[in-house]
mmCIF file of C-alpha atoms and ligand atoms in Angstrom:
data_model
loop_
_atom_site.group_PDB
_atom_site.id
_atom_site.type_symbol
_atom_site.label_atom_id
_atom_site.label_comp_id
_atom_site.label_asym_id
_atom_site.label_seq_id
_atom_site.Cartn_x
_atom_site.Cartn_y
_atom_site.Cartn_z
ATOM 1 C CA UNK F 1258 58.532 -34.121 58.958
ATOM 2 C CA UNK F 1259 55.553 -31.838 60.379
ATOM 3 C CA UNK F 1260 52.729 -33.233 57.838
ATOM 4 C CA UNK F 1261 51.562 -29.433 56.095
ATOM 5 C CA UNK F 1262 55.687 -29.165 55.453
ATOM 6 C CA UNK F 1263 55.664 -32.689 53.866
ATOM 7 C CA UNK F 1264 52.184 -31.731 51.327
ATOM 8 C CA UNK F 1265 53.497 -27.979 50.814
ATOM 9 C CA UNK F 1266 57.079 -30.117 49.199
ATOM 10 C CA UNK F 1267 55.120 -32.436 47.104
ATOM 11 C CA UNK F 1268 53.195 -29.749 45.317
ATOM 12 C CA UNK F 1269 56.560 -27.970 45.178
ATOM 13 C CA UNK F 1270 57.661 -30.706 43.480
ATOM 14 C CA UNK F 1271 59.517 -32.753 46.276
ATOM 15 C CA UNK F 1272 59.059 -36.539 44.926
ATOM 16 C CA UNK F 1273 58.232 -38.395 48.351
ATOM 17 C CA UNK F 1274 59.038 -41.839 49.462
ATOM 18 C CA UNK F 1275 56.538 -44.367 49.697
ATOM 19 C CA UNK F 1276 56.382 -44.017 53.557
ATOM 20 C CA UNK F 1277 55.736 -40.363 53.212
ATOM 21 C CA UNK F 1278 53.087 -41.311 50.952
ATOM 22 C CA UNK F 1279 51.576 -43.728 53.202
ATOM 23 C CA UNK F 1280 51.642 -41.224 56.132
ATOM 24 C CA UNK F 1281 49.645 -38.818 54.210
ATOM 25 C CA UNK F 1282 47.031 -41.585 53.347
ATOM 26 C CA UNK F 1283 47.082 -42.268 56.924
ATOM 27 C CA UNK F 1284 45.544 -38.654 58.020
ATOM 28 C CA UNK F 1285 42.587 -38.120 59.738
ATOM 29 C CA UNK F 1286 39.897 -36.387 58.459
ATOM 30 C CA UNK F 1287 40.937 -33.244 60.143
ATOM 31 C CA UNK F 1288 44.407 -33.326 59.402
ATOM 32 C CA UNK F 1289 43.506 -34.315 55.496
ATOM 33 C CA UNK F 1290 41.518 -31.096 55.093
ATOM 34 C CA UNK F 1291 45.249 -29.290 54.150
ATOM 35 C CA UNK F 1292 45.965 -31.807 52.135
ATOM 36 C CA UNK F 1293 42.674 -31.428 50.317
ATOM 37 C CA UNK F 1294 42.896 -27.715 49.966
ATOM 38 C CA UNK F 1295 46.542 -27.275 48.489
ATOM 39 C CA UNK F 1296 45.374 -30.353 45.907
ATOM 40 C CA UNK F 1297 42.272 -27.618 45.010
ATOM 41 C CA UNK F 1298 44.667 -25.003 45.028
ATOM 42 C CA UNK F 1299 47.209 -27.238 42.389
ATOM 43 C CA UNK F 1300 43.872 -28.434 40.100
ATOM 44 C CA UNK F 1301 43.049 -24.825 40.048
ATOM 45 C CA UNK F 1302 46.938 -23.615 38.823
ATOM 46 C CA UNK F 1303 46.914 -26.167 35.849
ATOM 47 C CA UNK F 1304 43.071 -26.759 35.315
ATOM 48 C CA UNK F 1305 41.261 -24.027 35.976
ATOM 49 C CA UNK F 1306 37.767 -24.386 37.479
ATOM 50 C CA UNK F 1307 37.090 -26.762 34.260
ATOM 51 C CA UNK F 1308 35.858 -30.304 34.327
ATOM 52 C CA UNK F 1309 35.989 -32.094 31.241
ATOM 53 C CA UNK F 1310 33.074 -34.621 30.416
ATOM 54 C CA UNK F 1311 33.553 -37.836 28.441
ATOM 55 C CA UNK F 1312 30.809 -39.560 27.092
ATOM 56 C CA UNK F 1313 31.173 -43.518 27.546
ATOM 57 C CA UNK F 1314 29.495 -45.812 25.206
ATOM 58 C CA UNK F 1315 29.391 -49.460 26.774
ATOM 59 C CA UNK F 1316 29.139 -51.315 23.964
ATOM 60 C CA UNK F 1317 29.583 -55.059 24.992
ATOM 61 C CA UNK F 1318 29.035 -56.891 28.441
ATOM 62 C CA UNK F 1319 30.760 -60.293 26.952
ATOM 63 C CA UNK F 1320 33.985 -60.815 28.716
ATOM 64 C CA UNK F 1321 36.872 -63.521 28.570
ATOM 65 C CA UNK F 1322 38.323 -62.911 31.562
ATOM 66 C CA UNK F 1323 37.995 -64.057 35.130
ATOM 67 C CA UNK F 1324 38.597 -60.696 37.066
ATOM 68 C CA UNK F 1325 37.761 -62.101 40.930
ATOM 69 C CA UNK F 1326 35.954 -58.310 41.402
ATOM 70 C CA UNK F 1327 33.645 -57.806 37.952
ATOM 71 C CA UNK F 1328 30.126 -58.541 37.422
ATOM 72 C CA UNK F 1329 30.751 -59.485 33.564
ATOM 73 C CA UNK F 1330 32.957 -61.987 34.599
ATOM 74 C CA UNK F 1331 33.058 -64.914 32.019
ATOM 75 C CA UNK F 1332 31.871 -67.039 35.274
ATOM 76 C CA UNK F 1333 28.661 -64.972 36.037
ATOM 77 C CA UNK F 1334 26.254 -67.201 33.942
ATOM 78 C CA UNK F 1335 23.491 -65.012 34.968
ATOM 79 C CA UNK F 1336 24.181 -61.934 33.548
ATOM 80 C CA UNK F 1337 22.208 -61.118 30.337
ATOM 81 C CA UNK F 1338 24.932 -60.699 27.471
ATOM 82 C CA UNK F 1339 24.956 -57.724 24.701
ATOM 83 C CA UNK F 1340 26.680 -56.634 21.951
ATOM 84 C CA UNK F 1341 25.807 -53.362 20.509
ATOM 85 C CA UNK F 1342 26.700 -53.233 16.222
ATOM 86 C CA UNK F 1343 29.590 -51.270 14.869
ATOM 87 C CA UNK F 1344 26.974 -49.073 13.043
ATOM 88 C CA UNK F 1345 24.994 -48.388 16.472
ATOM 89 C CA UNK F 1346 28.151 -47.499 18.022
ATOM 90 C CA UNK F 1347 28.725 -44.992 15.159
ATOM 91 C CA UNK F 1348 25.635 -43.484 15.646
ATOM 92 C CA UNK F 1349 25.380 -43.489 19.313
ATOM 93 C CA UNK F 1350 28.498 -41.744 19.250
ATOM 94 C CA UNK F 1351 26.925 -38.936 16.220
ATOM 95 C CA UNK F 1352 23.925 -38.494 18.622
ATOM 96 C CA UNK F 1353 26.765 -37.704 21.863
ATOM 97 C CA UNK F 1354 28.781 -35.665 19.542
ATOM 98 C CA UNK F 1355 25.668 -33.625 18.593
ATOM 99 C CA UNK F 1356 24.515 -33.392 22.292
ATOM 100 C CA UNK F 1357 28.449 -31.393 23.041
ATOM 101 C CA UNK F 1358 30.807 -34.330 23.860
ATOM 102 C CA UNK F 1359 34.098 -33.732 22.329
ATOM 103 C CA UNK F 1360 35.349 -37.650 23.847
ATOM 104 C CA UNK F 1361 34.043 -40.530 23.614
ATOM 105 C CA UNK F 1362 35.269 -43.815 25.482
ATOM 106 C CA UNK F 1363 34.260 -47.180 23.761
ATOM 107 C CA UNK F 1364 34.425 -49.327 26.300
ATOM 108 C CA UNK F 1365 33.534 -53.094 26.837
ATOM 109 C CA UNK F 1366 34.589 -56.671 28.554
ATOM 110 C CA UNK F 1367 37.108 -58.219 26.759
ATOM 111 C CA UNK F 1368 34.952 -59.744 23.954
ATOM 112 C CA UNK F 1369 36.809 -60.825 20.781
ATOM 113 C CA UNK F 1370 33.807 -61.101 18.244
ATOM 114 C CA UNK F 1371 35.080 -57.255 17.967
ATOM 115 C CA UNK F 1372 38.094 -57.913 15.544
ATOM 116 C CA UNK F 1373 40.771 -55.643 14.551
ATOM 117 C CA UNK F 1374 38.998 -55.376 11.623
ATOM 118 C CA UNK F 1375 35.678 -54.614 13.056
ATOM 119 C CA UNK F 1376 37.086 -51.922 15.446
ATOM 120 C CA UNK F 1377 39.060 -49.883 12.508
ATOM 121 C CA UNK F 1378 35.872 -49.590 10.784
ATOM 122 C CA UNK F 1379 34.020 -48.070 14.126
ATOM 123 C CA UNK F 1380 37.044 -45.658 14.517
ATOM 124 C CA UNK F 1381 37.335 -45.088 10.932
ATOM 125 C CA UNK F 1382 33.411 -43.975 10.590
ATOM 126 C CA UNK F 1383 33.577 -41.921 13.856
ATOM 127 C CA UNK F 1384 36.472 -39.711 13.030
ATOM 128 C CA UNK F 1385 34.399 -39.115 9.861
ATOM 129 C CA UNK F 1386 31.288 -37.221 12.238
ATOM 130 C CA UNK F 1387 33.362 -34.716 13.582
ATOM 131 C CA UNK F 1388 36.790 -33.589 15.851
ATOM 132 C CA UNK F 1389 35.843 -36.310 18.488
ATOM 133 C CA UNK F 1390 38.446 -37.682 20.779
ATOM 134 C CA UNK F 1391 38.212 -41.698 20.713
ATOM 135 C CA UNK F 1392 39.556 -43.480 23.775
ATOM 136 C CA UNK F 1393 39.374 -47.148 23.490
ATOM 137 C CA UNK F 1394 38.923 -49.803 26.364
ATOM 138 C CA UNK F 1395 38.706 -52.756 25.583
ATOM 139 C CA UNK F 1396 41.543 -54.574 27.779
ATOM 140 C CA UNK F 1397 44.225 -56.982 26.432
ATOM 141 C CA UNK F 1398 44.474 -57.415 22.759
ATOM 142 C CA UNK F 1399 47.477 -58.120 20.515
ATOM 143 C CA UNK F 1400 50.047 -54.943 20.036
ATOM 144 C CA UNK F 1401 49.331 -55.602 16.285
ATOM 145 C CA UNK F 1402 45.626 -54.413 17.141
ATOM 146 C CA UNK F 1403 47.003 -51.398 19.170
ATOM 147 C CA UNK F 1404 49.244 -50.275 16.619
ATOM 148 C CA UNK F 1405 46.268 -50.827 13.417
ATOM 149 C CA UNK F 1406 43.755 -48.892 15.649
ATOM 150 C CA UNK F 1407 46.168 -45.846 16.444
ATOM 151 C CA UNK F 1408 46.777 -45.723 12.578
ATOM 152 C CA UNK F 1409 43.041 -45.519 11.977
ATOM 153 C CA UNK F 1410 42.499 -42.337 14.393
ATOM 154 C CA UNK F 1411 42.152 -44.097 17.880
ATOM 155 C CA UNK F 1412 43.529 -40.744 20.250
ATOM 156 C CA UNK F 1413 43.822 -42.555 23.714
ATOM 157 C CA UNK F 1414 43.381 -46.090 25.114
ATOM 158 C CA UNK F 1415 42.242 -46.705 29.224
ATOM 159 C CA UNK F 1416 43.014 -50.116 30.531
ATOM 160 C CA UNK F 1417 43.821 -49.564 34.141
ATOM 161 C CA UNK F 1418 46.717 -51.176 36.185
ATOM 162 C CA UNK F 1419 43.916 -52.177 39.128
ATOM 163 C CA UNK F 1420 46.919 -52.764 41.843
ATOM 164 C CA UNK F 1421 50.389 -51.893 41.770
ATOM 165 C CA UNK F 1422 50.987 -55.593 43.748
ATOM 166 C CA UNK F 1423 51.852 -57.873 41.538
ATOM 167 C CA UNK F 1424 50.870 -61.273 43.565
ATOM 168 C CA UNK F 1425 48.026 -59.559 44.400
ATOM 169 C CA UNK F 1426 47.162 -58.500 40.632
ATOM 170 C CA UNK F 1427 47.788 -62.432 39.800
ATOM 171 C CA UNK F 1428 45.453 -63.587 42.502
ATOM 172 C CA UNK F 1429 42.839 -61.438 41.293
ATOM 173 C CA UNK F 1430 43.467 -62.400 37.529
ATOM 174 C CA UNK F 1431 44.201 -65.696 36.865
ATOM 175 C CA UNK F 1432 43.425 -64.971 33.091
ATOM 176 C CA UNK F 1433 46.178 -63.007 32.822
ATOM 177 C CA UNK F 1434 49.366 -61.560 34.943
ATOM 178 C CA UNK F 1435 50.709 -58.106 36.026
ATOM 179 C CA UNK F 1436 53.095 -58.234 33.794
ATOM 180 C CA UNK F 1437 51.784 -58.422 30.434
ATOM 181 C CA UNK F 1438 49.290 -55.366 31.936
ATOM 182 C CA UNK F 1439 52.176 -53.366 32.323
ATOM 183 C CA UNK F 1440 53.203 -54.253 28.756
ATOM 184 C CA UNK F 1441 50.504 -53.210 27.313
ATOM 185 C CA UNK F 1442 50.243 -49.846 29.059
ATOM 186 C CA UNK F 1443 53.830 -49.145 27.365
ATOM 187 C CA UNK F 1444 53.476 -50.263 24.676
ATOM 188 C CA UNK F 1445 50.274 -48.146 23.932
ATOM 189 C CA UNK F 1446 52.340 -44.987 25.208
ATOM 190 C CA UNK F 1447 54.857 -46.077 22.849
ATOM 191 C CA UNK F 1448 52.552 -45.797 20.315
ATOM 192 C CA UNK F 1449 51.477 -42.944 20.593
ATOM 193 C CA UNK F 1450 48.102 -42.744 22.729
ATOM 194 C CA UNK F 1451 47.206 -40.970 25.523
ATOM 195 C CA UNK F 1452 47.133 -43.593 28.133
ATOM 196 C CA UNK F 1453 44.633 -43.804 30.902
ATOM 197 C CA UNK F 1454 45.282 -46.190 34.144
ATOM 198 C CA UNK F 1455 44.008 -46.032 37.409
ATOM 199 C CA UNK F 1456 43.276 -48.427 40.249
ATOM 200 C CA UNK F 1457 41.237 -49.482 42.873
ATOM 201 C CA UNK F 1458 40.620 -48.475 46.664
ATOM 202 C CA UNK F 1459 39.807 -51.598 49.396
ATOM 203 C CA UNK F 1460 41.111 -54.462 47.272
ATOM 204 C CA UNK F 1461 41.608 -57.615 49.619
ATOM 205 C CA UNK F 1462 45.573 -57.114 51.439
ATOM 206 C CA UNK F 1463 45.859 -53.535 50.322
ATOM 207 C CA UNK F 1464 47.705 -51.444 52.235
ATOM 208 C CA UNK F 1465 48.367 -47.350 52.168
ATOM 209 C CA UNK F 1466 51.821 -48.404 51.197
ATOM 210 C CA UNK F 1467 50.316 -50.692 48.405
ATOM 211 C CA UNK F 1468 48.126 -47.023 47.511
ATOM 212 C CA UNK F 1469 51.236 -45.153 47.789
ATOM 213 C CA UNK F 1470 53.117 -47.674 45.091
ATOM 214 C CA UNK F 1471 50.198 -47.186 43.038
ATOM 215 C CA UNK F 1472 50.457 -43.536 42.756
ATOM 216 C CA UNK F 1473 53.578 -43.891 42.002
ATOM 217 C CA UNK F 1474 53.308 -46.629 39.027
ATOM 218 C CA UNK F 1475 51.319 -43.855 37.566
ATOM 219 C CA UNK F 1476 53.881 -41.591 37.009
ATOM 220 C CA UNK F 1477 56.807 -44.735 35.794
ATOM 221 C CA UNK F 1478 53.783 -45.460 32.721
ATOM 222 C CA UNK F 1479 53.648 -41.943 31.892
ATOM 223 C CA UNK F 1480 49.523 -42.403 32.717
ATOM 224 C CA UNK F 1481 47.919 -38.679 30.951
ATOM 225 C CA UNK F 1482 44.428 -40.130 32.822
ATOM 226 C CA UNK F 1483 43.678 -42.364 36.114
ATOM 227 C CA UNK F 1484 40.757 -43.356 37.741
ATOM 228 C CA UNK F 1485 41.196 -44.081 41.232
ATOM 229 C CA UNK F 1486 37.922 -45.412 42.109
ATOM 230 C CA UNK F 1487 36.362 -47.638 45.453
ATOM 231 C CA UNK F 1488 35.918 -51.194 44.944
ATOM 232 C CA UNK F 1489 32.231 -52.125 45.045
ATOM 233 C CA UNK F 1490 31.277 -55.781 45.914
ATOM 234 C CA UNK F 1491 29.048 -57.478 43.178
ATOM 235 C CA UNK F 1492 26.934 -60.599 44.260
ATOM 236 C CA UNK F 1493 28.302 -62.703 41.388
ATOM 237 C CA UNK F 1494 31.626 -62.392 41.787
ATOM 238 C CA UNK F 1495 34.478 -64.377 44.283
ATOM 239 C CA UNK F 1496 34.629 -61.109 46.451
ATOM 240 C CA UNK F 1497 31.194 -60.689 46.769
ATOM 241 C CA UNK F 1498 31.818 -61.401 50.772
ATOM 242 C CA UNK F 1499 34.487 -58.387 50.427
ATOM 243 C CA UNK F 1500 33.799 -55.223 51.825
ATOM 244 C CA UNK F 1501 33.098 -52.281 50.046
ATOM 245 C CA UNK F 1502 36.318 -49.518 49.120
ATOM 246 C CA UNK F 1503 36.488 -46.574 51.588
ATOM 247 C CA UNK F 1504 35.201 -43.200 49.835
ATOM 248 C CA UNK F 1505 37.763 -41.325 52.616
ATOM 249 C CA UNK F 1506 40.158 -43.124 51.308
ATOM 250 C CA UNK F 1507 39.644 -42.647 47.852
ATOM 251 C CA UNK F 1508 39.355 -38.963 48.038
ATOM 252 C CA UNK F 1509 42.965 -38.888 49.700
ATOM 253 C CA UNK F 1510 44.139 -40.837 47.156
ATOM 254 C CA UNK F 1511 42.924 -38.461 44.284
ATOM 255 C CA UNK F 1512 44.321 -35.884 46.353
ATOM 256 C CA UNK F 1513 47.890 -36.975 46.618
ATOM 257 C CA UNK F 1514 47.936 -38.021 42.924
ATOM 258 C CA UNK F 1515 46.901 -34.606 42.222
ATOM 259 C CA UNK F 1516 49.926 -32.741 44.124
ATOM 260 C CA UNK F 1517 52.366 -35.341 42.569
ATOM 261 C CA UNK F 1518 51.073 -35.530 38.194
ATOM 262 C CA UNK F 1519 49.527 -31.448 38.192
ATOM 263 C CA UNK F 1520 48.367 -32.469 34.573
ATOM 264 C CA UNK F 1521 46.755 -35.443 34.686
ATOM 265 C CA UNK F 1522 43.832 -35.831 34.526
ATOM 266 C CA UNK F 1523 41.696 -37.629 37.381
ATOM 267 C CA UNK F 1524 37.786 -38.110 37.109
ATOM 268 C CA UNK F 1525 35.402 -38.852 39.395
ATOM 269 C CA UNK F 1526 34.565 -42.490 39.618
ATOM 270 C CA UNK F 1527 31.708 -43.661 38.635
ATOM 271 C CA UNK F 1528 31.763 -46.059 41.337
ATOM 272 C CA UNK F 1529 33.101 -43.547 43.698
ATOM 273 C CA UNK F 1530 29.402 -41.506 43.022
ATOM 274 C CA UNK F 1531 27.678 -44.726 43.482
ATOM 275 C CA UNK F 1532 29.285 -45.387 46.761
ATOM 276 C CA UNK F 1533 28.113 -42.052 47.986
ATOM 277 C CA UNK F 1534 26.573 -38.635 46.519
ATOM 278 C CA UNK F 1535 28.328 -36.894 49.017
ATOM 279 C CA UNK F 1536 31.941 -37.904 47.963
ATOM 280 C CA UNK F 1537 31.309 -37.703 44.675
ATOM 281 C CA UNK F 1538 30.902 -33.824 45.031
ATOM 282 C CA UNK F 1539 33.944 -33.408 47.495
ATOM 283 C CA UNK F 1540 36.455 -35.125 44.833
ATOM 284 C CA UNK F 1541 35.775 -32.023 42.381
ATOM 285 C CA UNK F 1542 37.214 -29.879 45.194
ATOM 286 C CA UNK F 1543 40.285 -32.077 45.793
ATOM 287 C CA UNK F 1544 42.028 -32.529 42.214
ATOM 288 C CA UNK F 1545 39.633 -33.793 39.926
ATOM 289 C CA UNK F 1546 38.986 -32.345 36.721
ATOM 290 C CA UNK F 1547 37.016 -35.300 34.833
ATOM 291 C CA UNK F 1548 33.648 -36.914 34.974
ATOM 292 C CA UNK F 1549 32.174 -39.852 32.483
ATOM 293 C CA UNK F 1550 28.483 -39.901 31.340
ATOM 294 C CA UNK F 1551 27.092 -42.821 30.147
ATOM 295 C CA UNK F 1552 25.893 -42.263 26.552
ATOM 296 C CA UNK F 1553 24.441 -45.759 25.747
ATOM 297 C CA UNK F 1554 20.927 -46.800 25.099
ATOM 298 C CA UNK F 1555 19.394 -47.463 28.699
ATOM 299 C CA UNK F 1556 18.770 -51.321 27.825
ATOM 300 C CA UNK F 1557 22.166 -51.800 27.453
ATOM 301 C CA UNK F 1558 22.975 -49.533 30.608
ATOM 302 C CA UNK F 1559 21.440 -52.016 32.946
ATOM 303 C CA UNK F 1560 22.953 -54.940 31.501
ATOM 304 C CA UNK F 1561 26.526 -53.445 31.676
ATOM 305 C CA UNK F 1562 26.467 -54.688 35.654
ATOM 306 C CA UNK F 1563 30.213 -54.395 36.839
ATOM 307 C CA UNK F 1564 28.873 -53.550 39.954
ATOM 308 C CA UNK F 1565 25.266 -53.146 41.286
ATOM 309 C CA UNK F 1566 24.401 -49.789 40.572
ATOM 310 C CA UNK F 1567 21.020 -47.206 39.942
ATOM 311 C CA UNK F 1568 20.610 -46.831 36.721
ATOM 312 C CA UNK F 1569 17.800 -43.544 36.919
ATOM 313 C CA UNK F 1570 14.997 -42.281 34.703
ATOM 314 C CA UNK F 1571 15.462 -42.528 31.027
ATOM 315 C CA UNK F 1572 16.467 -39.336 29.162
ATOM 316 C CA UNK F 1573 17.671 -38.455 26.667
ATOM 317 C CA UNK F 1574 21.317 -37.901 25.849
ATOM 318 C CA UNK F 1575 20.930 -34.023 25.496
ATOM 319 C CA UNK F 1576 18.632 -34.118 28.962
ATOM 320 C CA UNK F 1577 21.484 -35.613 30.733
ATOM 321 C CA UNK F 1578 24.091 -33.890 29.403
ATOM 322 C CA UNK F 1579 22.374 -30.472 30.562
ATOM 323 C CA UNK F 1580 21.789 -32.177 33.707
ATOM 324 C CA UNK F 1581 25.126 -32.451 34.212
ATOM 325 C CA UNK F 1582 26.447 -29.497 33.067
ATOM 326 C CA UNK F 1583 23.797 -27.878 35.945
ATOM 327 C CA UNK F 1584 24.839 -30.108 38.439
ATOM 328 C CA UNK F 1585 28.681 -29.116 37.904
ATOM 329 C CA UNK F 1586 27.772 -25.200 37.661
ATOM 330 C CA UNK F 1587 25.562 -25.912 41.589
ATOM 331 C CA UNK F 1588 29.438 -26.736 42.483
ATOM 332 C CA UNK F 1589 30.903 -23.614 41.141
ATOM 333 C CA UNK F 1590 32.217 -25.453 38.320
ATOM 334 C CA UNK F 1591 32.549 -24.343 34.849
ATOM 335 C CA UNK F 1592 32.571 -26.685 31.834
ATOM 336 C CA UNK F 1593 35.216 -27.554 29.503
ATOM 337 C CA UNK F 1594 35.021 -26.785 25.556
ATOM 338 C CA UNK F 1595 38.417 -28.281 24.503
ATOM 339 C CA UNK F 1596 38.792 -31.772 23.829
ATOM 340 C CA UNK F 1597 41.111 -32.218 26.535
ATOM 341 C CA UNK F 1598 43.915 -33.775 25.568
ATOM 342 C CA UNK F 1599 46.669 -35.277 28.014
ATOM 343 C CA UNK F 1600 49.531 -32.932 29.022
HETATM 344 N N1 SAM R 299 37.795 -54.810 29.889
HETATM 345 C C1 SAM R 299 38.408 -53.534 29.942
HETATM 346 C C2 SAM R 299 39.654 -53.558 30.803
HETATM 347 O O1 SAM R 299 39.953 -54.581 31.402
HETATM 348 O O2 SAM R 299 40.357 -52.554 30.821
HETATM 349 C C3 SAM R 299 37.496 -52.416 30.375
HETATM 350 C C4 SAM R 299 36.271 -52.752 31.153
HETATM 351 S S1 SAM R 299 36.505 -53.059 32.881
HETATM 352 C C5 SAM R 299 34.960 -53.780 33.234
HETATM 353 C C6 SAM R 299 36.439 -51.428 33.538
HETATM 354 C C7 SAM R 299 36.937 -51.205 34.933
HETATM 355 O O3 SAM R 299 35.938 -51.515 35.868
HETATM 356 C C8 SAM R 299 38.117 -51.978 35.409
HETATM 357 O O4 SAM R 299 39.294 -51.384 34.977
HETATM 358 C C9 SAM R 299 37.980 -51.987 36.939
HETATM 359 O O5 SAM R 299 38.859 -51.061 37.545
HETATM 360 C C10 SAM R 299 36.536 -51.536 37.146
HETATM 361 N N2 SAM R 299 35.807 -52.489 38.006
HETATM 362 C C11 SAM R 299 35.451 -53.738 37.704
HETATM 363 N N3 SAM R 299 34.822 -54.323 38.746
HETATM 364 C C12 SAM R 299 34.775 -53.409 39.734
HETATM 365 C C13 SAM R 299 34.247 -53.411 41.059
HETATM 366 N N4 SAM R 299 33.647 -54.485 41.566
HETATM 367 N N5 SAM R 299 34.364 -52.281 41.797
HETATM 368 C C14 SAM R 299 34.955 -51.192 41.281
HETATM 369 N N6 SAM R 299 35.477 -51.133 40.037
HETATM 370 C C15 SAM R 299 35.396 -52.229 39.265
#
C-alpha cells in the first residue's frame, strides 16, 4: 500500500499491522513530512493548539534498582544521593501551584525510606493547597501502596513500560522482569489512575518492529500519557559505550502514536530537548501536546543525573514558568488552563 494511503487509514482509524508500522518508521525524511503533517492535523482535531505543562518535582535520587541505562543506578557509587522531606515536597509543590501549574509529577528512583505512610501524608497535604493534579512515579511498589495512595487523592501514576521486548526488558533489568511491569501498569488502571507509559528510542537490539510493538502495547494498557523519549548514554552506567537514541526517529515515533491514540497525551521528552533544541520544537508540530518543567530546588536538579544534562541559570519557578509559556507562544502555541485530564 502507497505510504500517504496507509497514514490517511490510520488516522481514519484503520488499526495497522506491525509491518505497516515498521514501514512508516522506516520513511525518509522526505517521505515522513506527510506523516508529520496529518499527525499535526489529528493533535489539532482533539487538542487544539494547547500544550499542557506539568510541573515535576524530583524529589529523591536514591534508587534500588539496577536499570543497565540510568545514572541513579544503585551501582553508580558516585552519584551524590538526596532526599527532599515530605514537608518540602508540600511546599515546593504550593510555590508551583502558585506560579500556574495545575499537575504536578512526584517523581523519584525507587527509594523505599518513602513509605506508604509517608507518601499518603504528601498527597494528603497537597490536595489540601488547591485543585492540583498529582501524578506519582515512583516505580514498583506493592498494589497495597497503589490502592492506599489512590484513596488519599493520588489522580495518575507514570511508570513507563521502557521496551515492549520482553528479553530485552529482562536484560536491561535484572532487578525486576517485564512482567511484573506490565502488572503494575494494570493494575494501576484498574484502580482507577490515569496511567502514563512510554518508552525509549535506540535501546541496544531495537528494531522499528520492536517501536512498532511498542506503540501498540500502549494502546493494550489503556496508557492516557506516554513519553517516547531518545535514550541518552550516561558515563556511569553498563551502556555508557551505547550510542545515543535517534531524535528522527523519535519524532516518527510520536507521530505514529499520535494518528493511532488521538487523545493521549504525548510530551516532549525531556531527553528528547536535551538531545537537540531543534527536535524538541519540531515534536510540538507532530502530535505532542505536553511538556514537563522541572519545579525542584536547583541543588537537587543537578543531582537528579539520569542522564548528563544542562541544568541552566537559576530562576525562579515563576521566571521559568513565563519562560516557557513565551517560548511555546514563539511556536504559535497557546497554553493550556485545564488540568488536563486523560481522555
Ligand atoms: N523510578 C521510576 C520508574 O522506574 O518509573 C521513575 C524514575 S525513572 C529514573 C524515569 C525515566 O527515566 C525512566 O522511565 C526511563 O525511561 C528514563 N531514563 C532513565 N535513564 C535514561 C537514559 N539513559 N536515557 C533516556 N531516558 C532514561
Amino acid at each position: 500500500m502507497d505510504f500517504k494511503n496507509l497514514i490517511n487509514k490510520i488516522a481514519d482509524n484503520y488499526i495497522p499491522t506491525i509491518k505497516e508500522m515498521a514501514a512508516i518508521l522506516e520513511l525518509d525524511e522526505e517521505k515522513s513530512q506527510y506523516l508529520f503533517r496529518v499527525a499535526d492535523e489529528v493533535k489539532k482535531i482533539y487538542h487544539g493548539n494547547y500544550i499542557h505543562i506539568r510541573g515535576i518535582i524530583e524529589f529523591s535520587n536514591y534508587c534500588r534498582c539496577l536499570c543497565k541505562y540510568c545514572g541513579l543506578q544503585a551501582d553508580n557509587n558516585e552519584l551524590i544521593r538526596y532526599r527532599m522531606t515530605p514537608d518540602e515536597i508540600v511546599e515546593n509543590t504550593r510555590e508551583a501551584f502558585e506560579a500556574g501549574y495545575k499537575t504536578i509529577v512526584l517523581q523519584s528512583g525507587e527509594d523505599m525510606w518513602y513509605t506508604r505512610e509517608k507518601i499518603s501524608y504528601i498527597i494528603r497535604n497537597i490536595k489540601k493547597i488547591g485543585d492540583i493534579a498529582i501524578t506519582l512515579s515512583v516505580g514498583e511498589r506493592d498494589f497495597d501502596d497503589y490502592r492506599q495512595w489512590k484513596e488519599d487523592g493520588a489522580d495518575r501514576f507514570l511508570i513507563k513500560q521502557e521496551t515492549a521486548d520482553e528479553n530485552l526488558y529482562n536484560s536491561l533489568h535484572p532487578h525486576s522482569n517485564f512482567k511484573n511491569r506490565i502488572a503494575c501498569l494494570k493494575e494501576l488502571s484498574r484502580l482507577g489512575y490515569q496511567v502514563g507509559s512510554g518508552f525509549m528510542i535506540g535501546l541496544p537490539g531495537q528494531t522499528t518492529e520492536t517501536i512498532a510493538k511498542d506503540i501498540m502495547l500502549l494502546g493494550e494498557i489503556k496508557a492516557g500519557m506516554a513519553g517516547i523519549g531518545p535514550f541518552i548514554p550516561h558515563k556511569r552506567t553498563p551502556l555508557k559505550e551505547h550510542p545515543v537514541g535517534d531524535g528522527f526517529m523519535t519524532l516518527k515515533a510520536v507521530a505514529l502514536s499520535r494518528l493511532l491514540y488521538k487523545k493521549m497525551h504525548l510530551p516532549v521528552t525531556t531527553s528528547l530537548g536535551v538531545l537537540s533544541s531543534e527536535h524538541k520544537d519540531i515534536a510540538f508540530k507532530v502530535g505532542a501536546n505536553v511538556i514537563m518543567q522541572k519545579v525542584e530546588p536547583y541543588k537537587f536538579r543537578r543531582l537528579y543525573e539520569i542522564y548528563p544534562k544542562k541544568i541552566g541559570d537559576e530562576s525562579t519557578i515563576k521566571e521559568e514558568r513565563l519562560r516557557l509559556e513565551a517560548y511555546l507562544k514563539s511556536l504559535g502555541l497557546e497554553i493550556a488552563t485545564d488540568r488536563g485530564d486523560a481522555f
